[in-house]
mmCIF file with all atom_site columns, C-alpha atoms in Angstrom:
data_model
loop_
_atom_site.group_PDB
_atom_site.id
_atom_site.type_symbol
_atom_site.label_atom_id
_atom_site.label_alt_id
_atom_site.label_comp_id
_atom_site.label_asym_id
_atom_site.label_entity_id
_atom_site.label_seq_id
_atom_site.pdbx_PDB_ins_code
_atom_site.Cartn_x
_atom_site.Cartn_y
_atom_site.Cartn_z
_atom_site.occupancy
_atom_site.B_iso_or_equiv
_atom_site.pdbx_formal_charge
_atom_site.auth_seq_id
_atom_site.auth_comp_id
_atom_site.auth_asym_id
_atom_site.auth_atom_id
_atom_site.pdbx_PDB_model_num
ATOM 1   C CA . UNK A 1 1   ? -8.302  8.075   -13.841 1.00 84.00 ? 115 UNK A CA 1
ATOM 2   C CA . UNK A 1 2   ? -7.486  8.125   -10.199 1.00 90.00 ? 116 UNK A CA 1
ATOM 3   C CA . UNK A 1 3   ? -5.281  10.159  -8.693  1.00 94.00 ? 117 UNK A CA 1
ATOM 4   C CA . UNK A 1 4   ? -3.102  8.895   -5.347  1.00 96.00 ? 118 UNK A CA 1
ATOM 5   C CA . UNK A 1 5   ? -1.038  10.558  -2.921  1.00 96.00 ? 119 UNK A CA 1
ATOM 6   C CA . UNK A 1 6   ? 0.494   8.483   0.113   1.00 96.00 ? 120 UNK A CA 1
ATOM 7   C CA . UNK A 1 7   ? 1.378   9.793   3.675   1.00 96.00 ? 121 UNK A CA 1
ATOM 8   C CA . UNK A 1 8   ? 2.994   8.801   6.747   1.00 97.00 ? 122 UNK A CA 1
ATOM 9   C CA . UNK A 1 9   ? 6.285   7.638   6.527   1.00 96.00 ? 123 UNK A CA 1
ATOM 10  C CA . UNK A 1 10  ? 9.611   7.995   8.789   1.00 97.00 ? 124 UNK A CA 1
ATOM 11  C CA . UNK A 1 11  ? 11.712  7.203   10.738  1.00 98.00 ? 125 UNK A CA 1
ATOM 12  C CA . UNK A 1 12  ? 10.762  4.446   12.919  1.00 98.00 ? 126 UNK A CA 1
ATOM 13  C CA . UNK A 1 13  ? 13.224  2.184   15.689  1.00 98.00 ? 127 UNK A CA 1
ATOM 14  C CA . UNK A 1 14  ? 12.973  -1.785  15.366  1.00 98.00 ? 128 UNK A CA 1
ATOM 15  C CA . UNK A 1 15  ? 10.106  -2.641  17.054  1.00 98.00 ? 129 UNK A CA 1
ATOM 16  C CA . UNK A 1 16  ? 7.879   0.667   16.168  1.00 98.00 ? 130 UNK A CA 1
ATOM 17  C CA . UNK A 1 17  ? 4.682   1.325   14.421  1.00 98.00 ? 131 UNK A CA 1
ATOM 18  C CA . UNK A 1 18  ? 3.510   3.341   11.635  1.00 98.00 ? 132 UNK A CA 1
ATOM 19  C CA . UNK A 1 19  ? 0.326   3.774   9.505   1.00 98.00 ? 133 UNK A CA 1
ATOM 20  C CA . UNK A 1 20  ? 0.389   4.810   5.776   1.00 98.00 ? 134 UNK A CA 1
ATOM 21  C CA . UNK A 1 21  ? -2.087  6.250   4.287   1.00 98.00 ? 135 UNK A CA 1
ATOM 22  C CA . UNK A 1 22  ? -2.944  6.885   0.485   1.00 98.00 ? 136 UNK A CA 1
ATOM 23  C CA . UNK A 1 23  ? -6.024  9.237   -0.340  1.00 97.00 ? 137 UNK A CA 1
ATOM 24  C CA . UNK A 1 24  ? -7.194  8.665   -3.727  1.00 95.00 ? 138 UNK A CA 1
ATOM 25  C CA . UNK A 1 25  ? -9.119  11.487  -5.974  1.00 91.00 ? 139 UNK A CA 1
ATOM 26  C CA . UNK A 1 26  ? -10.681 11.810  -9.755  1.00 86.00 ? 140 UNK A CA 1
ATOM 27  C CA . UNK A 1 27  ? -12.223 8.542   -9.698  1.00 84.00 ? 141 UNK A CA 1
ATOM 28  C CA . UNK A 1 28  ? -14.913 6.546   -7.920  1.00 87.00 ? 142 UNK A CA 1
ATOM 29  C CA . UNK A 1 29  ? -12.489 4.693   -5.245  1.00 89.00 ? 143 UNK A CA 1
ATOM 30  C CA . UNK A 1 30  ? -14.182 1.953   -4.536  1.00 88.00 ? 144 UNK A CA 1
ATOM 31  C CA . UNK A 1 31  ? -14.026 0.245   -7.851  1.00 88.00 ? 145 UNK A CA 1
ATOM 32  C CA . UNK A 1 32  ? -10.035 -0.308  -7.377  1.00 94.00 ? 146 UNK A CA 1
ATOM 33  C CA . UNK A 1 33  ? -8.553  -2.856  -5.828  1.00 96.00 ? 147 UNK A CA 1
ATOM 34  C CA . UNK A 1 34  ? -5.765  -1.314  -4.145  1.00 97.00 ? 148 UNK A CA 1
ATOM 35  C CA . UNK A 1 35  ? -2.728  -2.494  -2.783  1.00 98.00 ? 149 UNK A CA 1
ATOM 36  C CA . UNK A 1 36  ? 0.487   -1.158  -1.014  1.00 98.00 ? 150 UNK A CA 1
ATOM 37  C CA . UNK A 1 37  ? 4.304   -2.387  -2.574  1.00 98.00 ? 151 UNK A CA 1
ATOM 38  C CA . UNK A 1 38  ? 7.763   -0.969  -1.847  1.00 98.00 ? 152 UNK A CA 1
ATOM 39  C CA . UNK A 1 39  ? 11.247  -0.993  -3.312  1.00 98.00 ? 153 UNK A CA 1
ATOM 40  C CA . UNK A 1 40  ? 14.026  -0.776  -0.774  1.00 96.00 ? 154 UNK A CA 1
ATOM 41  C CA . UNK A 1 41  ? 17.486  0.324   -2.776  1.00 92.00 ? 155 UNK A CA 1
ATOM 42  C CA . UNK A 1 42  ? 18.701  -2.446  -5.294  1.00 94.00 ? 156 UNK A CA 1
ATOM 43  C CA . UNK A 1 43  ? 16.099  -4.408  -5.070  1.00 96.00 ? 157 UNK A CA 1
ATOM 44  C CA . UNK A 1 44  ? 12.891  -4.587  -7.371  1.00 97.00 ? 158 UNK A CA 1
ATOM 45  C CA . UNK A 1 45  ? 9.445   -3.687  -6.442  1.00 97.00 ? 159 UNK A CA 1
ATOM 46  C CA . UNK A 1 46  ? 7.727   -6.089  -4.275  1.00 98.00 ? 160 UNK A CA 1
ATOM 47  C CA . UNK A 1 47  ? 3.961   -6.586  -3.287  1.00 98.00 ? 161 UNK A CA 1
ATOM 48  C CA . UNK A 1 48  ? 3.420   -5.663  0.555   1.00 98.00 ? 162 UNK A CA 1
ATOM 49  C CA . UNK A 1 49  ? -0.294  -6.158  0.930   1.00 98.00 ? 163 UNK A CA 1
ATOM 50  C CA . UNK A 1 50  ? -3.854  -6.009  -1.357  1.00 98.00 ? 164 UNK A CA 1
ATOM 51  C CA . UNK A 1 51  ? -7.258  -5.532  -0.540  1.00 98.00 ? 165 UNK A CA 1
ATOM 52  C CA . UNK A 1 52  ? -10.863 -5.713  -2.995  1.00 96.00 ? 166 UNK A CA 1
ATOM 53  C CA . UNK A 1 53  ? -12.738 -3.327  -3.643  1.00 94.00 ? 167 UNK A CA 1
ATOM 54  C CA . UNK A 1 54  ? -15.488 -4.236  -1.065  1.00 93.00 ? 168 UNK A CA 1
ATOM 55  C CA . UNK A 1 55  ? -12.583 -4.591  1.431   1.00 93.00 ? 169 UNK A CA 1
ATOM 56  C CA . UNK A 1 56  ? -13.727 -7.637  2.311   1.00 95.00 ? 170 UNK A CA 1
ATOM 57  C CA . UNK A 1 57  ? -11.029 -9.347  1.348   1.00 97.00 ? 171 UNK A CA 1
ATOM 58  C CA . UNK A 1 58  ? -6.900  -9.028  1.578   1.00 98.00 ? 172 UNK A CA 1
ATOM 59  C CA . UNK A 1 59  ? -3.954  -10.440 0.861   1.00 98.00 ? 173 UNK A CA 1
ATOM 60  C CA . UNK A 1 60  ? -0.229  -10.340 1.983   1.00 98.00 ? 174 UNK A CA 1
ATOM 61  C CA . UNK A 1 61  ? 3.159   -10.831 1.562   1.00 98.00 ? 175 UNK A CA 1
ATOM 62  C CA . UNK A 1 62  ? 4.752   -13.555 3.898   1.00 98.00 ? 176 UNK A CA 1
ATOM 63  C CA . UNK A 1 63  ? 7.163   -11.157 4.926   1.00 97.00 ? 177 UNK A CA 1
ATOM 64  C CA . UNK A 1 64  ? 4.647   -8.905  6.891   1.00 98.00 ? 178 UNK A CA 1
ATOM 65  C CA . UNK A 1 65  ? 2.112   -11.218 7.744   1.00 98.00 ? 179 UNK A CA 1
ATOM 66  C CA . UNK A 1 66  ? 0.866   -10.935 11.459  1.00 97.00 ? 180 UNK A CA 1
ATOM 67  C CA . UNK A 1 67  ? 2.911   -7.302  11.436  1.00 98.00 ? 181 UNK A CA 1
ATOM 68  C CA . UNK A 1 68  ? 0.676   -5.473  8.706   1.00 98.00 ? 182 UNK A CA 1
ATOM 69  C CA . UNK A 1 69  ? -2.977  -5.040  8.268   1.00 98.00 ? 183 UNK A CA 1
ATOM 70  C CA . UNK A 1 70  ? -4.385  -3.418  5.149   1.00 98.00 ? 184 UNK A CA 1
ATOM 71  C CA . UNK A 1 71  ? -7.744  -1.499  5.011   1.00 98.00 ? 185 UNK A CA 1
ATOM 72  C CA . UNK A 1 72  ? -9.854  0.534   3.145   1.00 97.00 ? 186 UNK A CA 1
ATOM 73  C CA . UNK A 1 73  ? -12.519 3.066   3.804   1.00 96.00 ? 187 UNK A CA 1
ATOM 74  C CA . UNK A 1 74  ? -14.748 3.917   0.470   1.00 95.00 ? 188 UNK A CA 1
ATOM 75  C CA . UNK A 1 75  ? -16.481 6.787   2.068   1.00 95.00 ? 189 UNK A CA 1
ATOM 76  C CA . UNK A 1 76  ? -12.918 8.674   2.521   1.00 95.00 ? 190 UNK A CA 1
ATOM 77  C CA . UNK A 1 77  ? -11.144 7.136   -0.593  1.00 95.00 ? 191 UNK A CA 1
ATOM 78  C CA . UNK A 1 78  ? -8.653  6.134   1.641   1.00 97.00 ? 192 UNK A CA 1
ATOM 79  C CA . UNK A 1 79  ? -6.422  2.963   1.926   1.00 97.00 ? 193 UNK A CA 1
ATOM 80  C CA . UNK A 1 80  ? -4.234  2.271   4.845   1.00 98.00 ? 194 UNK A CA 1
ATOM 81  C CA . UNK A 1 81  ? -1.575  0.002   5.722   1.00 98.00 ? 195 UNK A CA 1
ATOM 82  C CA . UNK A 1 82  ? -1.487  -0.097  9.646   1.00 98.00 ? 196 UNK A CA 1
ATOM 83  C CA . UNK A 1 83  ? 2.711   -1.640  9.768   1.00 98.00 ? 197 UNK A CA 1
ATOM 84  C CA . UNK A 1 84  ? 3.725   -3.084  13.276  1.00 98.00 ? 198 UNK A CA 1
ATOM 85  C CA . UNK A 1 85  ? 6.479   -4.580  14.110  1.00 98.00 ? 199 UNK A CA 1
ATOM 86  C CA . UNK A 1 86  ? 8.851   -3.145  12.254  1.00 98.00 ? 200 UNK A CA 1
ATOM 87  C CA . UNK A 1 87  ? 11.675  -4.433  11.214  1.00 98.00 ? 201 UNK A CA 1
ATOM 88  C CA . UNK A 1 88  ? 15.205  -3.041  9.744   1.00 97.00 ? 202 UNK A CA 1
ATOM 89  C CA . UNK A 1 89  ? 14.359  -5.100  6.085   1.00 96.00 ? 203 UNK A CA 1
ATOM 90  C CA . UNK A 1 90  ? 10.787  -3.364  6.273   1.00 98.00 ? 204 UNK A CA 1
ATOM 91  C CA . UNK A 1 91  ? 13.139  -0.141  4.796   1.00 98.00 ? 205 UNK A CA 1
ATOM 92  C CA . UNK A 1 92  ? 11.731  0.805   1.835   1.00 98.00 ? 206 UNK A CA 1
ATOM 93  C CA . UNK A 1 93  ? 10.091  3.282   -0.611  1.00 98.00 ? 207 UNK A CA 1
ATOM 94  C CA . UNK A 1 94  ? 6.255   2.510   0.153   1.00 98.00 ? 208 UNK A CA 1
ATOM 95  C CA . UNK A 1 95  ? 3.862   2.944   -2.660  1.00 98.00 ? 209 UNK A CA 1
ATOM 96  C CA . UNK A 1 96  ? 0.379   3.349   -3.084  1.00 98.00 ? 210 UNK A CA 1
ATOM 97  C CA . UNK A 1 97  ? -1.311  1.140   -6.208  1.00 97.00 ? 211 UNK A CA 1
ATOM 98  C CA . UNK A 1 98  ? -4.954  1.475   -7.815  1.00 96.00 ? 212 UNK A CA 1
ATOM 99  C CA . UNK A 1 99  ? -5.883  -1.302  -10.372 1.00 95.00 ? 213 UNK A CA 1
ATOM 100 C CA . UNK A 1 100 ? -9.194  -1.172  -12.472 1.00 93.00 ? 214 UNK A CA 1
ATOM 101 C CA . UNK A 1 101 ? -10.203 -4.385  -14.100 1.00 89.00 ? 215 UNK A CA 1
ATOM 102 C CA . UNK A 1 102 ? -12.281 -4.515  -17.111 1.00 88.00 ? 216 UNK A CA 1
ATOM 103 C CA . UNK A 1 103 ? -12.376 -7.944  -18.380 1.00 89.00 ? 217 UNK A CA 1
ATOM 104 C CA . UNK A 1 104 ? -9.060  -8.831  -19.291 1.00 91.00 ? 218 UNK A CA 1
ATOM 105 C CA . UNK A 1 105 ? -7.521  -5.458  -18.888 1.00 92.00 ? 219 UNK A CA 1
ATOM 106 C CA . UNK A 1 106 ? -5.934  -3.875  -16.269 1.00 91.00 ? 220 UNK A CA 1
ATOM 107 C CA . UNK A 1 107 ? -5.264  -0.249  -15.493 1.00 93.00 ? 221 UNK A CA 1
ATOM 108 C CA . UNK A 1 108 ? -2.685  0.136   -12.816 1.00 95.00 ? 222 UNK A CA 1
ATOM 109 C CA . UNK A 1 109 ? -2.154  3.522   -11.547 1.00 96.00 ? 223 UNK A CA 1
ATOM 110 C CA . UNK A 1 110 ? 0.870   4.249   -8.803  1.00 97.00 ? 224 UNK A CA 1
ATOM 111 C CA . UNK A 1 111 ? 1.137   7.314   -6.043  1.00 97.00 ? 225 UNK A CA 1
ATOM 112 C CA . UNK A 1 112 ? 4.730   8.905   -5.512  1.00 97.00 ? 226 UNK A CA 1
ATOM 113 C CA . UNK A 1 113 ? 5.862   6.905   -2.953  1.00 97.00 ? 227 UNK A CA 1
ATOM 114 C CA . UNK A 1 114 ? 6.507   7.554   0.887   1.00 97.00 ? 228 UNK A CA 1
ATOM 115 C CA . UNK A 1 115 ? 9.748   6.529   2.545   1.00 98.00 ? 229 UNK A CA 1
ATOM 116 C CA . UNK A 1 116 ? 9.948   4.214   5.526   1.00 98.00 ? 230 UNK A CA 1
ATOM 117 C CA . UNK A 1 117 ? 13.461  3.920   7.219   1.00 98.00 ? 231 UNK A CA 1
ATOM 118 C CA . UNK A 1 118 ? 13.529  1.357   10.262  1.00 98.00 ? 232 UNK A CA 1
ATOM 119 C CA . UNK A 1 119 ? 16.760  1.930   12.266  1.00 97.00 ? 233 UNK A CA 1
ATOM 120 C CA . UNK A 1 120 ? 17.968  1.679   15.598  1.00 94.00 ? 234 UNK A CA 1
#
């Protein structure tokens, strides 16, 4: 079971950057595919970004493609999402997601979150 703890939200104006980062521990890393989601108040949790396990391939949400890049490094069990761009909807709860895939079953396992606020 891996264990996940984000960092590197804030406060950021419309326009800023920030980078996340999620360090994972109590598992081998690189056989999760790991993704970043968020839930901004009211609203359900959304996908934000994915990458495999190899890192050799990703996948985003319309809404931050161009703005976001997701990446992974296996030797630091570390995934980051590098957010540019930011915009006032990019307010959120950002949270850190490992999924192991044995056949058909999948093991999802979440980090506490890190809050972004974009405001002028």
């Amino acid at each position: 079971q891996v264990q996940l703890v984000e960092s590197g939200g804030g406060l950021v104006q419309p326009g800023g950057s920030l980078r996340l980062s999620c360090a994972a521990s109590g598992s081998i890393f690189s056989i999760y595919t790991m993704g970043w989601y968020r839930q901004a108040p009211g609203k359900q949790r959304e996908l934000v970004a994915v990458i495999s396990t190899a890192g050799d391939n990703t996948n985003y949400a319309d809404s931050v493609k161009g703005r976001f890049t997701i990446s992974r490094d296996n030797a630091k069990n570390t995934v980051y999402l590098q957010m540019n761009s930011l915009k006032l909807e990019d307010t959120a709860v950002y949270y850190c997601n490992g999924r192991r895939t044995r056949g058909p079953s999948k093991d999802d396992y979440w980090g506490q979150g890190t809050q972004v606020t974009v405001s002028s």
